[in-house]
Amino acid sequence: MGRVSPRHPRAESLRVRAQLVEGFKAGLVVPEGLTAHGRGEAFDYILGEQTSEHARRAIEAAVAMLLLAKHPVISVNGNTAALVPAEIVELAKVANAKIEVNLFHGSVKREASIAKWLRRHGAKEVLGTELKFSTRIKEVHSDRRKIDRRGIAAADVVLVPLEDGDRTEALKKLGKRVIAIDLNPMSRTAQKADVTIVDNIVRALPLMVKRAKRLSHGSKTKLREIIISFDNEANLKATFRLMLNRLKS
Ligand code: PTJ
């Protein structure tokens, strides 16, 4: 993207696209990941391409949930790995969470490439690539059903950025708490998650890291209070209203 000036009005959006295309060329992202990003961009445009106060509230609740969890896991797909690898690793460190590669379009080769890429960004351990630890969630009807016994299978809280559907419901049935990051507040994942961050992952992840660093010094009582006072349904409704108002005006 060398020819685009940083003063171009869409410079940031073009930079993120280029990053995803690089991820595609490097074998981290599937072609479908490029179209999924386009869908996200459309919602982001309506949101004004900025983190809303509602998203900030969800970020705070999500971080509190991760910090309070006994076995938090961050699920990583191709797009997430390409866009925010360093931030995923940092968040996992601060929240003491495990990182697991979990793909909608399953591929052993891509799993290995994503794990290697995350290790290059500082991850000590990346789960989801070893057959001997692999198990299945029967209720999930995609390649995402394959999970790691040491990771998602044992987790009490799972962060699922850029999710695609039925897995959130299945994880909830298994008694896990789910945190979603999804620019589409109408998606099944957004609706079913315990905490939904309606924001672009490239903005949300750095904010989560910042917040996690600050909250990790706070008391467990404070973390519990943050979670109790957060209402995901109300927060999603407020996000819809924000989008509608922006469309009207
Ligand atoms: O790497 P894989 O095989 O696991 O595949 C990853 C994709 C993203 C292709 C797969 O999970 C998929 O098909 O997802 P969907 O069903 O297109 O859903 C992705 C959701 O993420 C949509 O609701 C998009 O609006 C949203 N989204 C896309 N880009 C972003 C985003 N949300 C936050 N930040 C983004 N940058």
mmCIF file of N, CA and C in Angstrom, residues 9-142:
data_model
loop_
_atom_site.group_PDB
_atom_site.id
_atom_site.type_symbol
_atom_site.label_atom_id
_atom_site.label_comp_id
_atom_site.label_asym_id
_atom_site.label_seq_id
_atom_site.Cartn_x
_atom_site.Cartn_y
_atom_site.Cartn_z
ATOM 1 N N PRO A 9 -8.040 10.207 3.364
ATOM 2 C CA PRO A 9 -9.119 10.094 4.361
ATOM 3 C C PRO A 9 -9.421 8.657 4.787
ATOM 4 N N ARG A 10 -9.089 7.672 3.935
ATOM 5 C CA ARG A 10 -9.375 6.286 4.301
ATOM 6 C C ARG A 10 -8.082 5.490 4.567
ATOM 7 N N ALA A 11 -7.027 6.243 4.953
ATOM 8 C CA ALA A 11 -5.704 5.611 5.101
ATOM 9 C C ALA A 11 -5.729 4.436 6.085
ATOM 10 N N GLU A 12 -6.365 4.619 7.236
ATOM 11 C CA GLU A 12 -6.342 3.579 8.259
ATOM 12 C C GLU A 12 -7.078 2.328 7.760
ATOM 13 N N SER A 13 -8.240 2.564 7.138
ATOM 14 C CA SER A 13 -9.028 1.447 6.622
ATOM 15 C C SER A 13 -8.233 0.694 5.539
ATOM 16 N N LEU A 14 -7.516 1.454 4.704
ATOM 17 C CA LEU A 14 -6.712 0.827 3.639
ATOM 18 C C LEU A 14 -5.521 0.072 4.233
ATOM 19 N N ARG A 15 -4.955 0.607 5.314
ATOM 20 C CA ARG A 15 -3.837 -0.068 5.974
ATOM 21 C C ARG A 15 -4.293 -1.428 6.526
ATOM 22 N N VAL A 16 -5.465 -1.434 7.136
ATOM 23 C CA VAL A 16 -5.979 -2.683 7.720
ATOM 24 C C VAL A 16 -6.264 -3.696 6.614
ATOM 25 N N ARG A 17 -6.850 -3.211 5.512
ATOM 26 C CA ARG A 17 -7.095 -4.109 4.368
ATOM 27 C C ARG A 17 -5.793 -4.727 3.877
ATOM 28 N N ALA A 18 -4.761 -3.879 3.760
ATOM 29 C CA ALA A 18 -3.468 -4.358 3.256
ATOM 30 C C ALA A 18 -2.898 -5.420 4.200
ATOM 31 N N GLN A 19 -3.085 -5.199 5.486
ATOM 32 C CA GLN A 19 -2.585 -6.151 6.491
ATOM 33 C C GLN A 19 -3.279 -7.512 6.321
ATOM 34 N N LEU A 20 -4.571 -7.446 6.034
ATOM 35 C CA LEU A 20 -5.330 -8.679 5.839
ATOM 36 C C LEU A 20 -4.892 -9.390 4.557
ATOM 37 N N VAL A 21 -4.647 -8.603 3.513
ATOM 38 C CA VAL A 21 -4.182 -9.173 2.239
ATOM 39 C C VAL A 21 -2.810 -9.829 2.433
ATOM 40 N N GLU A 22 -1.946 -9.174 3.202
ATOM 41 C CA GLU A 22 -0.643 -9.784 3.518
ATOM 42 C C GLU A 22 -0.855 -11.117 4.234
ATOM 43 N N GLY A 23 -1.806 -11.121 5.174
ATOM 44 C CA GLY A 23 -2.132 -12.343 5.915
ATOM 45 C C GLY A 23 -2.644 -13.436 4.984
ATOM 46 N N PHE A 24 -3.370 -13.021 3.967
ATOM 47 C CA PHE A 24 -3.878 -13.970 2.972
ATOM 48 C C PHE A 24 -2.715 -14.562 2.168
ATOM 49 N N LYS A 25 -1.814 -13.669 1.737
ATOM 50 C CA LYS A 25 -0.656 -14.134 0.941
ATOM 51 C C LYS A 25 0.240 -15.049 1.756
ATOM 52 N N ALA A 26 0.296 -14.797 3.069
ATOM 53 C CA ALA A 26 1.156 -15.609 3.947
ATOM 54 C C ALA A 26 0.489 -16.922 4.367
ATOM 55 N N GLY A 27 -0.751 -17.129 3.913
ATOM 56 C CA GLY A 27 -1.439 -18.389 4.214
ATOM 57 C C GLY A 27 -2.104 -18.425 5.582
ATOM 58 N N LEU A 28 -2.328 -17.245 6.177
ATOM 59 C CA LEU A 28 -3.008 -17.210 7.482
ATOM 60 C C LEU A 28 -4.513 -17.051 7.304
ATOM 61 N N VAL A 29 -4.884 -16.282 6.283
ATOM 62 C CA VAL A 29 -6.292 -15.891 6.070
ATOM 63 C C VAL A 29 -6.854 -16.634 4.862
ATOM 64 N N VAL A 30 -8.125 -17.068 4.975
ATOM 65 C CA VAL A 30 -8.790 -17.699 3.819
ATOM 66 C C VAL A 30 -9.426 -16.606 2.944
ATOM 67 N N PRO A 31 -9.710 -16.894 1.661
ATOM 68 C CA PRO A 31 -10.361 -15.877 0.823
ATOM 69 C C PRO A 31 -11.659 -15.371 1.466
ATOM 70 N N GLU A 32 -12.381 -16.288 2.109
ATOM 71 C CA GLU A 32 -13.634 -15.897 2.767
ATOM 72 C C GLU A 32 -13.390 -14.865 3.866
ATOM 73 N N GLY A 33 -12.188 -14.888 4.413
ATOM 74 C CA GLY A 33 -11.831 -13.922 5.460
ATOM 75 C C GLY A 33 -11.815 -12.502 4.913
ATOM 76 N N LEU A 34 -11.477 -12.371 3.625
ATOM 77 C CA LEU A 34 -11.451 -11.043 3.009
ATOM 78 C C LEU A 34 -12.873 -10.504 2.851
ATOM 79 N N THR A 35 -13.787 -11.388 2.453
ATOM 80 C CA THR A 35 -15.180 -10.917 2.303
ATOM 81 C C THR A 35 -15.797 -10.652 3.681
ATOM 82 N N ALA A 36 -15.430 -11.487 4.668
ATOM 83 C CA ALA A 36 -15.957 -11.270 6.029
ATOM 84 C C ALA A 36 -15.515 -9.900 6.536
ATOM 85 N N HIS A 37 -14.294 -9.520 6.183
ATOM 86 C CA HIS A 37 -13.793 -8.216 6.616
ATOM 87 C C HIS A 37 -14.609 -7.090 5.968
ATOM 88 N N GLY A 38 -14.967 -7.305 4.699
ATOM 89 C CA GLY A 38 -15.787 -6.310 4.004
ATOM 90 C C GLY A 38 -17.121 -6.099 4.698
ATOM 91 N N ARG A 39 -17.697 -7.204 5.161
ATOM 92 C CA ARG A 39 -18.963 -7.079 5.907
ATOM 93 C C ARG A 39 -18.733 -6.260 7.182
ATOM 94 N N GLY A 40 -17.650 -6.563 7.855
ATOM 95 C CA GLY A 40 -17.313 -5.817 9.070
ATOM 96 C C GLY A 40 -17.133 -4.333 8.768
ATOM 97 N N GLU A 41 -16.450 -4.027 7.668
ATOM 98 C CA GLU A 41 -16.202 -2.626 7.301
ATOM 99 C C GLU A 41 -17.506 -1.854 7.132
ATOM 100 N N ALA A 42 -18.509 -2.521 6.555
ATOM 101 C CA ALA A 42 -19.783 -1.842 6.311
ATOM 102 C C ALA A 42 -20.423 -1.418 7.647
ATOM 103 N N PHE A 43 -20.394 -2.342 8.615
ATOM 104 C CA PHE A 43 -20.946 -2.003 9.939
ATOM 105 C C PHE A 43 -20.090 -0.920 10.603
ATOM 106 N N ASP A 44 -18.782 -1.025 10.417
ATOM 107 C CA ASP A 44 -17.887 -0.054 11.045
ATOM 108 C C ASP A 44 -18.147 1.343 10.502
ATOM 109 N N TYR A 45 -18.471 1.407 9.217
ATOM 110 C CA TYR A 45 -18.760 2.687 8.574
ATOM 111 C C TYR A 45 -19.962 3.348 9.260
ATOM 112 N N ILE A 46 -20.967 2.526 9.527
ATOM 113 C CA ILE A 46 -22.171 3.058 10.197
ATOM 114 C C ILE A 46 -21.824 3.531 11.625
ATOM 115 N N LEU A 47 -20.910 2.813 12.251
ATOM 116 C CA LEU A 47 -20.516 3.180 13.630
ATOM 117 C C LEU A 47 -19.588 4.399 13.662
ATOM 118 N N GLY A 48 -19.226 4.915 12.480
ATOM 119 C CA GLY A 48 -18.339 6.071 12.433
ATOM 120 C C GLY A 48 -16.871 5.695 12.600
ATOM 121 N N GLU A 49 -16.585 4.410 12.456
ATOM 122 C CA GLU A 49 -15.202 3.901 12.565
ATOM 123 C C GLU A 49 -14.520 4.369 13.854
ATOM 124 N N GLN A 50 -15.314 4.379 14.921
ATOM 125 C CA GLN A 50 -14.715 4.678 16.227
ATOM 126 C C GLN A 50 -15.366 3.822 17.314
ATOM 127 N N THR A 51 -14.640 3.661 18.393
ATOM 128 C CA THR A 51 -15.119 2.826 19.496
ATOM 129 C C THR A 51 -16.179 3.600 20.275
ATOM 130 N N SER A 52 -17.387 3.049 20.327
ATOM 131 C CA SER A 52 -18.479 3.740 21.024
ATOM 132 C C SER A 52 -18.322 3.581 22.534
ATOM 133 N N GLU A 53 -19.051 4.402 23.262
ATOM 134 C CA GLU A 53 -19.020 4.271 24.738
ATOM 135 C C GLU A 53 -19.576 2.903 25.145
ATOM 136 N N HIS A 54 -20.511 2.367 24.333
ATOM 137 C CA HIS A 54 -21.091 1.047 24.647
ATOM 138 C C HIS A 54 -20.032 -0.051 24.477
ATOM 139 N N ALA A 55 -19.236 0.100 23.434
ATOM 140 C CA ALA A 55 -18.156 -0.877 23.221
ATOM 141 C C ALA A 55 -17.148 -0.787 24.360
ATOM 142 N N ARG A 56 -16.873 0.427 24.809
ATOM 143 C CA ARG A 56 -15.922 0.589 25.931
ATOM 144 C C ARG A 56 -16.443 -0.095 27.188
ATOM 145 N N ARG A 57 -17.745 0.018 27.408
ATOM 146 C CA ARG A 57 -18.339 -0.626 28.584
ATOM 147 C C ARG A 57 -18.209 -2.162 28.450
ATOM 148 N N ALA A 58 -18.485 -2.649 27.244
ATOM 149 C CA ALA A 58 -18.373 -4.100 27.014
ATOM 150 C C ALA A 58 -16.919 -4.556 27.175
ATOM 151 N N ILE A 59 -15.997 -3.730 26.729
ATOM 152 C CA ILE A 59 -14.569 -4.070 26.867
ATOM 153 C C ILE A 59 -14.211 -4.215 28.342
ATOM 154 N N GLU A 60 -14.716 -3.287 29.141
ATOM 155 C CA GLU A 60 -14.420 -3.337 30.582
ATOM 156 C C GLU A 60 -14.984 -4.628 31.203
ATOM 157 N N ALA A 61 -16.235 -4.963 30.846
ATOM 158 C CA ALA A 61 -16.857 -6.184 31.390
ATOM 159 C C ALA A 61 -16.105 -7.430 30.903
ATOM 160 N N ALA A 62 -15.729 -7.410 29.630
ATOM 161 C CA ALA A 62 -15.016 -8.568 29.053
ATOM 162 C C ALA A 62 -13.693 -8.800 29.764
ATOM 163 N N VAL A 63 -12.975 -7.720 29.987
ATOM 164 C CA VAL A 63 -11.674 -7.829 30.648
ATOM 165 C C VAL A 63 -11.851 -8.315 32.084
ATOM 166 N N ALA A 64 -12.849 -7.789 32.775
ATOM 167 C CA ALA A 64 -13.114 -8.237 34.153
ATOM 168 C C ALA A 64 -13.407 -9.738 34.154
ATOM 169 N N MET A 65 -14.171 -10.189 33.176
ATOM 170 C CA MET A 65 -14.528 -11.615 33.085
ATOM 171 C C MET A 65 -13.290 -12.479 32.819
ATOM 172 N N LEU A 66 -12.435 -12.002 31.941
ATOM 173 C CA LEU A 66 -11.198 -12.753 31.641
ATOM 174 C C LEU A 66 -10.304 -12.821 32.879
ATOM 175 N N LEU A 67 -10.197 -11.696 33.595
ATOM 176 C CA LEU A 67 -9.310 -11.654 34.765
ATOM 177 C C LEU A 67 -9.835 -12.508 35.919
ATOM 178 N N LEU A 68 -11.160 -12.655 35.986
ATOM 179 C CA LEU A 68 -11.746 -13.452 37.069
ATOM 180 C C LEU A 68 -11.810 -14.945 36.734
ATOM 181 N N ALA A 69 -11.647 -15.257 35.470
ATOM 182 C CA ALA A 69 -11.807 -16.660 35.032
ATOM 183 C C ALA A 69 -10.712 -17.555 35.599
ATOM 184 N N LYS A 70 -11.075 -18.839 35.753
ATOM 185 C CA LYS A 70 -10.065 -19.813 36.215
ATOM 186 C C LYS A 70 -9.261 -20.324 35.015
ATOM 187 N N HIS A 71 -9.981 -20.559 33.895
ATOM 188 C CA HIS A 71 -9.307 -21.066 32.691
ATOM 189 C C HIS A 71 -9.757 -20.270 31.463
ATOM 190 N N PRO A 72 -9.307 -19.016 31.348
ATOM 191 C CA PRO A 72 -9.698 -18.234 30.170
ATOM 192 C C PRO A 72 -8.939 -18.673 28.914
ATOM 193 N N VAL A 73 -9.650 -18.669 27.794
ATOM 194 C CA VAL A 73 -9.016 -19.043 26.516
ATOM 195 C C VAL A 73 -9.374 -18.010 25.444
ATOM 196 N N ILE A 74 -8.381 -17.647 24.655
ATOM 197 C CA ILE A 74 -8.626 -16.754 23.512
ATOM 198 C C ILE A 74 -8.574 -17.601 22.256
ATOM 199 N N SER A 75 -9.697 -17.649 21.539
ATOM 200 C CA SER A 75 -9.790 -18.438 20.317
ATOM 201 C C SER A 75 -9.335 -17.566 19.143
ATOM 202 N N VAL A 76 -8.453 -18.115 18.317
ATOM 203 C CA VAL A 76 -7.885 -17.292 17.241
ATOM 204 C C VAL A 76 -8.165 -17.914 15.874
ATOM 205 N N ASN A 77 -8.731 -17.111 14.972
ATOM 206 C CA ASN A 77 -8.914 -17.569 13.588
ATOM 207 C C ASN A 77 -7.944 -16.807 12.671
ATOM 208 N N GLY A 78 -8.080 -17.021 11.364
ATOM 209 C CA GLY A 78 -7.126 -16.422 10.427
ATOM 210 C C GLY A 78 -7.119 -14.903 10.467
ATOM 211 N N ASN A 79 -8.308 -14.288 10.407
ATOM 212 C CA ASN A 79 -8.383 -12.820 10.388
ATOM 213 C C ASN A 79 -7.787 -12.212 11.654
ATOM 214 N N THR A 80 -8.112 -12.815 12.789
ATOM 215 C CA THR A 80 -7.621 -12.292 14.068
ATOM 216 C C THR A 80 -6.092 -12.367 14.109
ATOM 217 N N ALA A 81 -5.563 -13.499 13.658
ATOM 218 C CA ALA A 81 -4.101 -13.677 13.665
ATOM 219 C C ALA A 81 -3.427 -12.642 12.770
ATOM 220 N N ALA A 82 -4.037 -12.361 11.620
ATOM 221 C CA ALA A 82 -3.416 -11.421 10.683
ATOM 222 C C ALA A 82 -3.497 -9.987 11.201
ATOM 223 N N LEU A 83 -4.591 -9.655 11.879
ATOM 224 C CA LEU A 83 -4.809 -8.243 12.236
ATOM 225 C C LEU A 83 -4.206 -7.837 13.574
ATOM 226 N N VAL A 84 -4.257 -8.710 14.575
ATOM 227 C CA VAL A 84 -3.823 -8.281 15.921
ATOM 228 C C VAL A 84 -2.989 -9.352 16.649
ATOM 229 N N PRO A 85 -1.958 -9.892 16.001
ATOM 230 C CA PRO A 85 -1.215 -10.983 16.654
ATOM 231 C C PRO A 85 -0.533 -10.568 17.959
ATOM 232 N N ALA A 86 0.129 -9.417 17.944
ATOM 233 C CA ALA A 86 0.875 -8.993 19.141
ATOM 234 C C ALA A 86 -0.078 -8.710 20.303
ATOM 235 N N GLU A 87 -1.216 -8.117 19.980
ATOM 236 C CA GLU A 87 -2.189 -7.756 21.028
ATOM 237 C C GLU A 87 -2.820 -9.000 21.641
ATOM 238 N N ILE A 88 -3.051 -10.026 20.810
ATOM 239 C CA ILE A 88 -3.601 -11.287 21.328
ATOM 240 C C ILE A 88 -2.623 -11.880 22.341
ATOM 241 N N VAL A 89 -1.351 -11.882 21.963
ATOM 242 C CA VAL A 89 -0.322 -12.456 22.842
ATOM 243 C C VAL A 89 -0.234 -11.649 24.143
ATOM 244 N N GLU A 90 -0.298 -10.336 24.024
ATOM 245 C CA GLU A 90 -0.183 -9.487 25.220
ATOM 246 C C GLU A 90 -1.397 -9.662 26.136
ATOM 247 N N LEU A 91 -2.568 -9.705 25.536
ATOM 248 C CA LEU A 91 -3.782 -9.881 26.358
ATOM 249 C C LEU A 91 -3.733 -11.225 27.080
ATOM 250 N N ALA A 92 -3.289 -12.247 26.368
ATOM 251 C CA ALA A 92 -3.194 -13.576 26.986
ATOM 252 C C ALA A 92 -2.243 -13.546 28.178
ATOM 253 N N LYS A 93 -1.153 -12.803 28.023
ATOM 254 C CA LYS A 93 -0.177 -12.705 29.114
ATOM 255 C C LYS A 93 -0.781 -12.013 30.322
ATOM 256 N N VAL A 94 -1.404 -10.859 30.095
ATOM 257 C CA VAL A 94 -1.944 -10.083 31.223
ATOM 258 C C VAL A 94 -3.082 -10.845 31.904
ATOM 259 N N ALA A 95 -3.926 -11.502 31.114
ATOM 260 C CA ALA A 95 -5.098 -12.198 31.684
ATOM 261 C C ALA A 95 -4.786 -13.645 32.046
ATOM 262 N N ASN A 96 -3.538 -14.049 31.835
ATOM 263 C CA ASN A 96 -3.162 -15.434 32.115
ATOM 264 C C ASN A 96 -4.058 -16.418 31.356
ATOM 265 N N ALA A 97 -4.303 -16.092 30.092
ATOM 266 C CA ALA A 97 -5.206 -16.911 29.267
ATOM 267 C C ALA A 97 -4.405 -17.779 28.304
ATOM 268 N N LYS A 98 -5.025 -18.865 27.886
ATOM 269 C CA LYS A 98 -4.404 -19.703 26.869
ATOM 270 C C LYS A 98 -4.850 -19.211 25.492
ATOM 271 N N ILE A 99 -4.007 -19.462 24.507
ATOM 272 C CA ILE A 99 -4.341 -19.092 23.127
ATOM 273 C C ILE A 99 -4.586 -20.388 22.371
ATOM 274 N N GLU A 100 -5.726 -20.451 21.654
ATOM 275 C CA GLU A 100 -6.022 -21.667 20.875
ATOM 276 C C GLU A 100 -6.401 -21.290 19.451
ATOM 277 N N VAL A 101 -5.775 -21.931 18.490
ATOM 278 C CA VAL A 101 -6.171 -21.727 17.094
ATOM 279 C C VAL A 101 -7.424 -22.547 16.851
ATOM 280 N N ASN A 102 -8.451 -21.904 16.331
ATOM 281 C CA ASN A 102 -9.702 -22.611 16.055
ATOM 282 C C ASN A 102 -10.273 -22.025 14.779
ATOM 283 N N LEU A 103 -10.378 -22.867 13.742
ATOM 284 C CA LEU A 103 -10.721 -22.352 12.416
ATOM 285 C C LEU A 103 -12.081 -22.810 11.930
ATOM 286 N N PHE A 104 -12.767 -21.903 11.242
ATOM 287 C CA PHE A 104 -14.034 -22.260 10.607
ATOM 288 C C PHE A 104 -13.744 -23.110 9.374
ATOM 289 N N HIS A 105 -12.787 -22.670 8.576
ATOM 290 C CA HIS A 105 -12.363 -23.431 7.393
ATOM 291 C C HIS A 105 -11.130 -24.233 7.790
ATOM 292 N N GLY A 106 -11.352 -25.386 8.386
ATOM 293 C CA GLY A 106 -10.262 -26.161 8.972
ATOM 294 C C GLY A 106 -9.155 -26.516 7.990
ATOM 295 N N SER A 107 -7.910 -26.402 8.445
ATOM 296 C CA SER A 107 -6.757 -26.775 7.628
ATOM 297 C C SER A 107 -5.571 -26.940 8.572
ATOM 298 N N VAL A 108 -4.978 -28.139 8.532
ATOM 299 C CA VAL A 108 -3.854 -28.432 9.426
ATOM 300 C C VAL A 108 -2.684 -27.488 9.111
ATOM 301 N N LYS A 109 -2.498 -27.240 7.804
ATOM 302 C CA LYS A 109 -1.388 -26.391 7.386
ATOM 303 C C LYS A 109 -1.572 -24.961 7.917
ATOM 304 N N ARG A 110 -2.792 -24.444 7.785
ATOM 305 C CA ARG A 110 -3.041 -23.064 8.239
ATOM 306 C C ARG A 110 -2.956 -22.973 9.764
ATOM 307 N N GLU A 111 -3.434 -24.014 10.454
ATOM 308 C CA GLU A 111 -3.306 -24.029 11.921
ATOM 309 C C GLU A 111 -1.847 -23.848 12.328
ATOM 310 N N ALA A 112 -0.985 -24.623 11.655
ATOM 311 C CA ALA A 112 0.450 -24.567 11.983
ATOM 312 C C ALA A 112 1.025 -23.188 11.649
ATOM 313 N N SER A 113 0.619 -22.627 10.502
ATOM 314 C CA SER A 113 1.138 -21.303 10.110
ATOM 315 C C SER A 113 0.710 -20.247 11.119
ATOM 316 N N ILE A 114 -0.546 -20.330 11.558
ATOM 317 C CA ILE A 114 -1.056 -19.325 12.517
ATOM 318 C C ILE A 114 -0.321 -19.474 13.852
ATOM 319 N N ALA A 115 -0.120 -20.721 14.286
ATOM 320 C CA ALA A 115 0.580 -20.952 15.558
ATOM 321 C C ALA A 115 2.010 -20.396 15.481
ATOM 322 N N LYS A 116 2.661 -20.638 14.351
ATOM 323 C CA LYS A 116 4.038 -20.154 14.164
ATOM 324 C C LYS A 116 4.072 -18.613 14.195
ATOM 325 N N TRP A 117 3.114 -18.028 13.525
ATOM 326 C CA TRP A 117 2.995 -16.558 13.449
ATOM 327 C C TRP A 117 2.791 -15.964 14.854
ATOM 328 N N LEU A 118 1.951 -16.618 15.648
ATOM 329 C CA LEU A 118 1.697 -16.123 17.008
ATOM 330 C C LEU A 118 2.951 -16.291 17.876
ATOM 331 N N ARG A 119 3.674 -17.383 17.664
ATOM 332 C CA ARG A 119 4.925 -17.578 18.426
ATOM 333 C C ARG A 119 5.942 -16.503 18.043
ATOM 334 N N ARG A 120 5.942 -16.155 16.762
ATOM 335 C CA ARG A 120 6.854 -15.082 16.320
ATOM 336 C C ARG A 120 6.525 -13.763 17.001
ATOM 337 N N HIS A 121 5.276 -13.638 17.436
ATOM 338 C CA HIS A 121 4.858 -12.420 18.143
ATOM 339 C C HIS A 121 4.937 -12.591 19.658
ATOM 340 N N GLY A 122 5.593 -13.630 20.099
ATOM 341 C CA GLY A 122 5.882 -13.749 21.534
ATOM 342 C C GLY A 122 5.086 -14.801 22.290
ATOM 343 N N ALA A 123 4.165 -15.514 21.611
ATOM 344 C CA ALA A 123 3.383 -16.532 22.335
ATOM 345 C C ALA A 123 4.285 -17.693 22.741
ATOM 346 N N LYS A 124 4.175 -18.104 24.002
ATOM 347 C CA LYS A 124 4.999 -19.227 24.484
ATOM 348 C C LYS A 124 4.326 -20.554 24.101
ATOM 349 N N GLU A 125 2.999 -20.545 24.162
ATOM 350 C CA GLU A 125 2.251 -21.789 23.905
ATOM 351 C C GLU A 125 1.031 -21.449 23.044
ATOM 352 N N VAL A 126 0.827 -22.239 22.007
ATOM 353 C CA VAL A 126 -0.382 -22.065 21.195
ATOM 354 C C VAL A 126 -1.058 -23.429 21.073
ATOM 355 N N LEU A 127 -2.283 -23.509 21.555
ATOM 356 C CA LEU A 127 -3.014 -24.782 21.522
ATOM 357 C C LEU A 127 -3.809 -24.918 20.218
ATOM 358 N N GLY A 128 -4.373 -26.113 20.030
ATOM 359 C CA GLY A 128 -5.271 -26.309 18.891
ATOM 360 C C GLY A 128 -4.617 -26.929 17.675
ATOM 361 N N THR A 129 -3.356 -27.322 17.800
ATOM 362 C CA THR A 129 -2.687 -27.864 16.613
ATOM 363 C C THR A 129 -2.257 -29.325 16.771
ATOM 364 N N GLU A 130 -2.406 -29.872 17.973
ATOM 365 C CA GLU A 130 -1.911 -31.238 18.182
ATOM 366 C C GLU A 130 -3.056 -32.243 18.276
ATOM 367 N N LEU A 131 -2.994 -33.205 17.377
ATOM 368 C CA LEU A 131 -4.069 -34.194 17.260
ATOM 369 C C LEU A 131 -4.330 -34.927 18.576
ATOM 370 N N LYS A 132 -3.264 -35.224 19.309
ATOM 371 C CA LYS A 132 -3.433 -36.030 20.533
ATOM 372 C C LYS A 132 -4.238 -35.296 21.611
ATOM 373 N N PHE A 133 -4.343 -33.978 21.517
ATOM 374 C CA PHE A 133 -5.123 -33.224 22.508
ATOM 375 C C PHE A 133 -6.482 -32.792 21.952
ATOM 376 N N SER A 134 -6.770 -33.258 20.758
ATOM 377 C CA SER A 134 -7.966 -32.784 20.067
ATOM 378 C C SER A 134 -9.231 -33.525 20.526
ATOM 379 N N THR A 135 -10.319 -32.764 20.713
ATOM 380 C CA THR A 135 -11.611 -33.382 21.007
ATOM 381 C C THR A 135 -12.678 -32.623 20.194
ATOM 382 N N ARG A 136 -13.945 -32.985 20.368
ATOM 383 C CA ARG A 136 -14.972 -32.383 19.501
ATOM 384 C C ARG A 136 -16.168 -31.849 20.295
ATOM 385 N N ILE A 137 -16.770 -30.747 19.813
ATOM 386 C CA ILE A 137 -18.061 -30.313 20.364
ATOM 387 C C ILE A 137 -19.098 -30.785 19.352
ATOM 388 N N LYS A 138 -19.937 -31.746 19.763
ATOM 389 C CA LYS A 138 -20.876 -32.354 18.803
ATOM 390 C C LYS A 138 -21.850 -31.345 18.217
ATOM 391 N N GLU A 139 -22.254 -30.378 19.067
ATOM 392 C CA GLU A 139 -23.313 -29.439 18.641
ATOM 393 C C GLU A 139 -22.859 -28.446 17.570
ATOM 394 N N VAL A 140 -21.547 -28.353 17.346
ATOM 395 C CA VAL A 140 -21.066 -27.387 16.352
ATOM 396 C C VAL A 140 -20.983 -28.071 14.990
ATOM 397 N N HIS A 141 -21.579 -27.417 13.971
ATOM 398 C CA HIS A 141 -21.671 -28.068 12.664
ATOM 399 C C HIS A 141 -20.688 -27.476 11.659
ATOM 400 N N SER A 142 -19.469 -27.245 12.096
ATOM 401 C CA SER A 142 -18.416 -26.776 11.189
ATOM 402 C C SER A 142 -17.094 -27.298 11.728
#
